[in-house]
């Protein structure tokens, strides 16, 4: 659906009248706005989302002129336009959480433009979708993960790398971005630590303690690739054409999918599913010690761990069985 279609229905046609002068000073707004976010993953996802927004408004996609026209709307016009965009997201069947994320990105851009004097309205009263508090924390069993590890050919350079990555995902419940952002200097074999950029921690590195087997496997990978410099990526591509390039988040996803398939695991597995599996296994092993497991998961709120623990114990299922036994 284009802006022209959205706007014509609401007598906002003036918004679309070409005026190259209006776009003066708007060329760098997107890049300057995105530069405020520390996480490369956030910058990438926000850029994709805002370009998707403008592509929905206009089939020609994003342009500085289109951005200028949007930011120069009257507040009522902007709310009406974004509300219609909200409607198209619902029509496309997107999940409430995804819809809210897209709307949050638009609101963030508008807030930034307001701060620098390029917009005179905000979207503070924009209505969001109601999101269920249910959190799916299901993963795979320890035995299933062992099958994945056994599927890795550790005699190859690729296998040594992949094995080390899988151990980090399981043993330290790392997020894939925490794995891919590490450099060689972040790994300390003697201290058995890895410095990571945790979610929501900005540029402040966190040190996590590694298991002995993980340390040995990372060292084995580093020795096999040879001549590692401190500022080089801890994990990089080994195939022709991309050798030495830092692995990205999608690369880690593909590694997990590859070994899940080789291990004949039917569940749709991802790096974050392994994180779920690791946290659940830790709760099982510690008899539900959420305080201890919070040190592993690095969740800011203990309430998140309680969701994992509740799902693990399936209290609802236990109570249902009790009720059936009363009949």
Tab-separated table of C-alpha atoms in Angstrom:
chain	number	residue	atom	x	y	z
A	1	UNK	CA	0.000	0.000	0.000
A	2	UNK	CA	1.494	3.376	-0.943
A	3	UNK	CA	1.389	6.694	0.856
A	4	UNK	CA	-0.676	8.076	-1.990
A	5	UNK	CA	-3.370	5.494	-1.301
A	6	UNK	CA	-3.271	6.114	2.436
A	7	UNK	CA	-3.238	9.866	2.082
A	8	UNK	CA	-5.884	10.314	-0.616
A	9	UNK	CA	-8.468	8.740	1.656
A	10	UNK	CA	-7.839	11.386	4.300
A	11	UNK	CA	-7.372	14.621	2.352
A	12	UNK	CA	-3.661	14.700	3.135
A	13	UNK	CA	-2.623	14.985	-0.508
A	14	UNK	CA	-0.521	18.096	0.238
A	15	UNK	CA	1.917	15.810	1.977
A	16	UNK	CA	2.794	14.181	-1.339
A	17	UNK	CA	3.429	17.257	-3.445
A	18	UNK	CA	7.055	17.100	-4.611
A	19	UNK	CA	9.189	19.802	-3.072
A	20	UNK	CA	12.940	19.074	-3.237
A	21	UNK	CA	13.669	22.088	-1.033
A	22	UNK	CA	11.803	20.446	1.849
A	23	UNK	CA	14.377	17.638	2.028
A	24	UNK	CA	17.289	20.024	2.646
A	25	UNK	CA	19.069	18.970	5.844
A	26	UNK	CA	17.309	15.604	6.062
A	27	UNK	CA	19.839	13.503	4.121
A	28	UNK	CA	21.832	12.335	7.144
A	29	UNK	CA	19.036	11.977	9.697
A	30	UNK	CA	18.692	8.191	9.380
A	31	UNK	CA	22.426	7.546	9.730
A	32	UNK	CA	22.777	10.014	12.607
A	33	UNK	CA	19.803	8.480	14.416
A	34	UNK	CA	21.114	4.920	14.009
A	35	UNK	CA	24.583	5.962	15.176
A	36	UNK	CA	23.121	6.528	18.649
A	37	UNK	CA	22.601	2.789	19.095
A	38	UNK	CA	25.640	0.873	20.292
A	39	UNK	CA	24.627	-2.616	19.183
A	40	UNK	CA	25.304	-3.367	15.482
A	41	UNK	CA	22.377	-5.790	15.594
A	42	UNK	CA	20.042	-3.021	16.795
A	43	UNK	CA	21.274	-0.643	14.110
A	44	UNK	CA	20.750	-3.274	11.429
A	45	UNK	CA	17.244	-4.251	12.573
A	46	UNK	CA	16.158	-0.607	13.032
A	47	UNK	CA	17.436	0.337	9.577
A	48	UNK	CA	15.529	-2.558	8.043
A	49	UNK	CA	12.355	-1.659	9.961
A	50	UNK	CA	12.381	2.050	9.078
A	51	UNK	CA	13.020	1.348	5.394
A	52	UNK	CA	10.158	-1.152	5.483
A	53	UNK	CA	7.949	1.590	6.948
A	54	UNK	CA	8.739	4.004	4.119
A	55	UNK	CA	8.377	1.248	1.516
A	56	UNK	CA	4.882	0.657	2.861
A	57	UNK	CA	4.128	4.362	2.515
A	58	UNK	CA	5.523	4.629	-0.995
A	59	UNK	CA	6.273	1.885	-3.511
A	60	UNK	CA	9.459	3.730	-4.521
A	61	UNK	CA	10.819	3.188	-1.023
A	62	UNK	CA	12.802	5.481	1.219
A	63	UNK	CA	14.124	8.855	0.127
A	64	UNK	CA	15.222	11.966	2.007
A	65	UNK	CA	12.292	13.818	0.442
A	66	UNK	CA	9.806	11.223	1.705
A	67	UNK	CA	11.360	11.399	5.174
A	68	UNK	CA	11.125	15.199	5.142
A	69	UNK	CA	7.481	15.094	4.078
A	70	UNK	CA	6.657	12.656	6.863
A	71	UNK	CA	8.449	14.639	9.562
A	72	UNK	CA	6.841	17.905	8.404
A	73	UNK	CA	3.278	16.604	8.779
A	74	UNK	CA	0.887	18.042	11.302
A	75	UNK	CA	0.607	15.894	14.427
A	76	UNK	CA	-2.918	14.707	13.622
A	77	UNK	CA	-1.854	13.752	10.097
A	78	UNK	CA	1.167	11.844	11.371
A	79	UNK	CA	-0.898	9.910	13.908
A	80	UNK	CA	-3.451	9.029	11.250
A	81	UNK	CA	-0.783	7.886	8.822
A	82	UNK	CA	1.064	5.750	11.373
A	83	UNK	CA	-2.250	4.308	12.562
A	84	UNK	CA	-2.976	3.195	9.016
A	85	UNK	CA	0.502	1.662	8.822
A	86	UNK	CA	-0.355	-0.131	12.070
A	87	UNK	CA	-3.428	-1.502	10.339
A	88	UNK	CA	-1.424	-2.857	7.395
A	89	UNK	CA	0.844	-4.727	9.818
A	90	UNK	CA	-2.192	-6.350	11.426
A	91	UNK	CA	-3.590	-7.268	8.003
A	92	UNK	CA	-0.305	-8.978	7.161
A	93	UNK	CA	-0.738	-11.226	10.178
A	94	UNK	CA	2.375	-10.107	12.040
A	95	UNK	CA	2.717	-11.056	15.693
A	96	UNK	CA	1.823	-8.349	18.255
A	97	UNK	CA	5.415	-8.194	19.460
A	98	UNK	CA	6.680	-7.658	15.915
A	99	UNK	CA	4.085	-4.948	15.291
A	100	UNK	CA	5.095	-3.142	18.478
A	101	UNK	CA	8.743	-3.322	17.476
A	102	UNK	CA	8.012	-1.735	14.073
A	103	UNK	CA	5.981	1.049	15.683
A	104	UNK	CA	8.651	1.632	18.325
A	105	UNK	CA	11.236	2.138	15.580
A	106	UNK	CA	9.084	4.785	13.872
A	107	UNK	CA	8.474	6.530	17.191
A	108	UNK	CA	12.193	6.474	17.985
A	109	UNK	CA	13.031	8.152	14.676
A	110	UNK	CA	10.391	10.830	15.242
A	111	UNK	CA	11.692	11.475	18.766
A	112	UNK	CA	15.204	11.954	17.423
A	113	UNK	CA	14.003	14.296	14.683
A	114	UNK	CA	12.123	16.310	17.308
A	115	UNK	CA	15.259	16.579	19.448
A	116	UNK	CA	17.279	18.064	16.589
A	117	UNK	CA	14.519	20.436	15.501
A	118	UNK	CA	13.462	18.651	12.318
A	119	UNK	CA	10.012	17.671	13.572
A	120	UNK	CA	7.464	19.422	15.785
A	121	UNK	CA	5.371	16.446	16.912
A	122	UNK	CA	5.979	13.171	18.716
A	123	UNK	CA	4.200	9.831	18.779
A	124	UNK	CA	4.116	9.419	22.553
A	125	UNK	CA	0.424	8.455	22.539
A	126	UNK	CA	0.756	5.870	19.797
A	127	UNK	CA	-1.273	2.797	20.744
A	128	UNK	CA	0.551	-0.522	20.816
A	129	UNK	CA	-0.682	-4.086	20.549
A	130	UNK	CA	-1.372	-5.991	23.735
A	131	UNK	CA	1.238	-8.747	24.042
A	132	UNK	CA	0.660	-11.953	25.955
A	133	UNK	CA	2.999	-12.468	28.897
A	134	UNK	CA	3.503	-16.120	27.860
A	135	UNK	CA	7.115	-16.940	27.038
A	136	UNK	CA	8.034	-20.121	25.201
A	137	UNK	CA	11.208	-21.396	26.855
A	138	UNK	CA	11.206	-24.887	25.390
A	139	UNK	CA	14.431	-26.189	23.955
A	140	UNK	CA	16.112	-29.568	23.613
A	141	UNK	CA	17.373	-32.103	26.127
A	142	UNK	CA	20.987	-32.531	27.154
A	143	UNK	CA	21.082	-35.844	25.292
A	144	UNK	CA	19.890	-34.157	22.095
A	145	UNK	CA	22.596	-31.532	22.399
A	146	UNK	CA	25.181	-34.282	22.876
A	147	UNK	CA	24.032	-35.727	19.553
A	148	UNK	CA	24.679	-32.357	17.921
A	149	UNK	CA	28.196	-32.258	19.348
A	150	UNK	CA	28.910	-35.784	18.157
A	151	UNK	CA	27.919	-34.733	14.619
A	152	UNK	CA	30.816	-32.250	14.440
A	153	UNK	CA	33.927	-33.389	12.569
A	154	UNK	CA	36.611	-32.016	14.875
A	155	UNK	CA	39.425	-33.103	12.583
A	156	UNK	CA	38.678	-30.147	10.285
A	157	UNK	CA	39.290	-26.435	10.843
A	158	UNK	CA	35.581	-25.738	10.407
A	159	UNK	CA	34.712	-28.471	12.880
A	160	UNK	CA	37.068	-27.113	15.540
A	161	UNK	CA	35.453	-23.686	15.187
A	162	UNK	CA	31.886	-24.982	15.213
A	163	UNK	CA	32.483	-27.230	18.218
A	164	UNK	CA	33.829	-24.310	20.249
A	165	UNK	CA	30.851	-22.143	19.276
A	166	UNK	CA	28.338	-24.820	20.256
A	167	UNK	CA	30.027	-25.242	23.646
A	168	UNK	CA	29.777	-21.487	24.267
A	169	UNK	CA	26.094	-21.444	23.341
A	170	UNK	CA	25.403	-24.284	25.765
A	171	UNK	CA	27.900	-23.898	28.605
A	172	UNK	CA	27.534	-20.133	28.955
A	173	UNK	CA	24.060	-19.633	27.451
A	174	UNK	CA	25.483	-16.952	25.173
A	175	UNK	CA	23.405	-15.079	22.641
A	176	UNK	CA	24.712	-15.325	19.092
A	177	UNK	CA	25.610	-11.613	18.963
A	178	UNK	CA	27.691	-12.113	22.108
A	179	UNK	CA	29.633	-14.830	20.292
A	180	UNK	CA	30.164	-13.013	17.001
A	181	UNK	CA	31.254	-9.717	18.579
A	182	UNK	CA	34.206	-11.264	20.441
A	183	UNK	CA	37.807	-10.708	19.376
A	184	UNK	CA	40.823	-12.897	20.117
A	185	UNK	CA	41.962	-10.529	22.891
A	186	UNK	CA	38.649	-11.086	24.707
A	187	UNK	CA	39.599	-14.721	25.372
A	188	UNK	CA	41.880	-15.451	28.326
A	189	UNK	CA	42.821	-19.124	28.426
A	190	UNK	CA	44.816	-18.774	31.652
A	191	UNK	CA	41.987	-17.090	33.570
A	192	UNK	CA	39.363	-19.188	31.746
A	193	UNK	CA	37.315	-16.101	30.890
A	194	UNK	CA	35.722	-14.453	27.884
A	195	UNK	CA	34.811	-10.761	27.781
A	196	UNK	CA	31.497	-10.237	26.015
A	197	UNK	CA	29.240	-7.327	25.154
A	198	UNK	CA	26.068	-8.446	26.884
A	199	UNK	CA	22.582	-7.424	25.825
A	200	UNK	CA	21.639	-3.983	27.129
A	201	UNK	CA	25.103	-3.378	28.602
A	202	UNK	CA	26.283	-0.909	25.963
A	203	UNK	CA	30.045	-0.881	25.511
A	204	UNK	CA	30.700	-2.228	28.996
A	205	UNK	CA	32.221	-5.694	28.653
A	206	UNK	CA	31.219	-8.521	30.966
A	207	UNK	CA	33.596	-11.313	31.895
A	208	UNK	CA	32.102	-14.783	31.927
A	209	UNK	CA	33.910	-17.823	33.301
A	210	UNK	CA	34.337	-20.673	30.842
A	211	UNK	CA	34.367	-24.401	31.452
A	212	UNK	CA	37.697	-26.192	31.048
A	213	UNK	CA	36.535	-28.121	27.988
A	214	UNK	CA	35.333	-24.922	26.317
A	215	UNK	CA	38.686	-23.229	26.993
A	216	UNK	CA	40.563	-26.167	25.485
A	217	UNK	CA	38.347	-26.233	22.402
A	218	UNK	CA	38.660	-22.483	21.769
A	219	UNK	CA	42.432	-22.794	22.157
A	220	UNK	CA	42.459	-25.754	19.774
A	221	UNK	CA	40.604	-23.656	17.176
A	222	UNK	CA	42.997	-20.729	17.621
A	223	UNK	CA	46.045	-22.989	17.338
A	224	UNK	CA	44.679	-24.632	14.203
A	225	UNK	CA	44.005	-21.364	12.390
A	226	UNK	CA	47.391	-19.949	13.426
A	227	UNK	CA	48.891	-16.461	13.792
A	228	UNK	CA	45.904	-14.908	15.557
A	229	UNK	CA	46.164	-11.182	16.220
A	230	UNK	CA	44.446	-9.664	19.297
A	231	UNK	CA	42.021	-7.513	17.293
A	232	UNK	CA	40.981	-10.286	14.918
A	233	UNK	CA	37.534	-11.879	15.317
A	234	UNK	CA	37.545	-14.799	17.727
A	235	UNK	CA	35.465	-16.719	15.196
A	236	UNK	CA	35.667	-16.146	11.468
A	237	UNK	CA	34.629	-17.734	8.179
A	238	UNK	CA	36.807	-20.504	6.763
A	239	UNK	CA	35.323	-20.949	3.303
A	240	UNK	CA	36.847	-19.612	0.100
A	241	UNK	CA	35.983	-16.026	-0.677
A	242	UNK	CA	35.193	-15.077	2.920
A	243	UNK	CA	38.113	-16.615	4.803
A	244	UNK	CA	39.026	-14.464	7.785
A	245	UNK	CA	35.815	-12.413	7.752
A	246	UNK	CA	33.980	-12.155	11.072
A	247	UNK	CA	31.054	-14.533	11.422
A	248	UNK	CA	27.722	-12.725	11.587
A	249	UNK	CA	24.624	-13.693	13.532
A	250	UNK	CA	23.122	-15.497	10.561
A	251	UNK	CA	26.267	-17.624	10.285
A	252	UNK	CA	25.839	-18.880	13.851
A	253	UNK	CA	22.170	-19.616	13.125
A	254	UNK	CA	23.192	-21.729	10.121
A	255	UNK	CA	25.788	-23.594	12.183
A	256	UNK	CA	23.138	-24.567	14.730
A	257	UNK	CA	20.672	-25.602	12.015
A	258	UNK	CA	23.349	-27.703	10.291
A	259	UNK	CA	24.193	-29.831	13.314
A	260	UNK	CA	20.589	-30.090	14.458
A	261	UNK	CA	19.795	-31.605	11.069
A	262	UNK	CA	22.794	-33.969	11.229
A	263	UNK	CA	21.628	-35.065	14.690
A	264	UNK	CA	18.090	-35.681	13.330
A	265	UNK	CA	16.549	-33.197	15.766
A	266	UNK	CA	13.019	-32.429	14.606
A	267	UNK	CA	12.506	-29.283	16.684
A	268	UNK	CA	13.053	-25.984	14.868
A	269	UNK	CA	16.316	-25.132	16.595
A	270	UNK	CA	18.134	-21.797	16.771
A	271	UNK	CA	20.977	-20.347	18.864
A	272	UNK	CA	18.408	-18.825	21.224
A	273	UNK	CA	16.686	-22.203	21.599
A	274	UNK	CA	20.012	-23.597	22.755
A	275	UNK	CA	20.163	-20.743	25.273
A	276	UNK	CA	16.684	-21.746	26.480
A	277	UNK	CA	17.861	-25.365	26.702
A	278	UNK	CA	20.967	-24.406	28.659
A	279	UNK	CA	19.054	-22.312	31.190
A	280	UNK	CA	16.410	-25.006	31.677
A	281	UNK	CA	19.087	-27.702	32.112
A	282	UNK	CA	20.843	-25.485	34.668
A	283	UNK	CA	17.620	-25.087	36.647
A	284	UNK	CA	17.156	-28.862	36.592
A	285	UNK	CA	20.737	-29.467	37.730
A	286	UNK	CA	20.534	-26.902	40.563
A	287	UNK	CA	17.060	-27.953	41.713
A	288	UNK	CA	15.569	-24.623	40.670
A	289	UNK	CA	18.208	-22.297	42.139
A	290	UNK	CA	17.111	-19.244	40.159
A	291	UNK	CA	19.633	-16.955	41.864
A	292	UNK	CA	22.548	-19.102	40.757
A	293	UNK	CA	21.197	-19.602	37.249
A	294	UNK	CA	20.649	-15.845	36.898
A	295	UNK	CA	24.448	-15.525	37.003
A	296	UNK	CA	24.560	-17.792	33.954
A	297	UNK	CA	21.683	-16.274	31.993
A	298	UNK	CA	22.512	-12.661	32.942
A	299	UNK	CA	18.817	-11.742	32.888
A	300	UNK	CA	18.287	-8.376	34.551
A	301	UNK	CA	15.079	-9.540	36.223
A	302	UNK	CA	14.703	-12.636	38.377
A	303	UNK	CA	11.099	-12.778	37.152
A	304	UNK	CA	12.321	-13.950	33.751
A	305	UNK	CA	14.032	-16.910	35.399
A	306	UNK	CA	10.818	-17.682	37.276
A	307	UNK	CA	9.073	-18.109	33.920
A	308	UNK	CA	11.725	-20.646	32.904
A	309	UNK	CA	11.340	-22.432	36.221
A	310	UNK	CA	7.541	-22.507	36.031
A	311	UNK	CA	7.652	-23.883	32.491
A	312	UNK	CA	10.241	-26.462	33.525
A	313	UNK	CA	8.168	-27.770	36.416
A	314	UNK	CA	4.853	-27.549	34.540
A	315	UNK	CA	2.851	-26.750	37.677
A	316	UNK	CA	-0.291	-26.317	35.579
A	317	UNK	CA	0.001	-29.893	34.335
A	318	UNK	CA	0.501	-31.174	37.875
A	319	UNK	CA	-2.592	-29.362	39.145
A	320	UNK	CA	-4.630	-30.626	36.175
A	321	UNK	CA	-3.664	-34.202	37.075
A	322	UNK	CA	-4.706	-33.598	40.685
A	323	UNK	CA	-8.106	-32.331	39.534
A	324	UNK	CA	-8.613	-35.337	37.267
A	325	UNK	CA	-7.764	-37.678	40.142
A	326	UNK	CA	-10.574	-36.087	42.150
A	327	UNK	CA	-13.163	-37.375	39.673
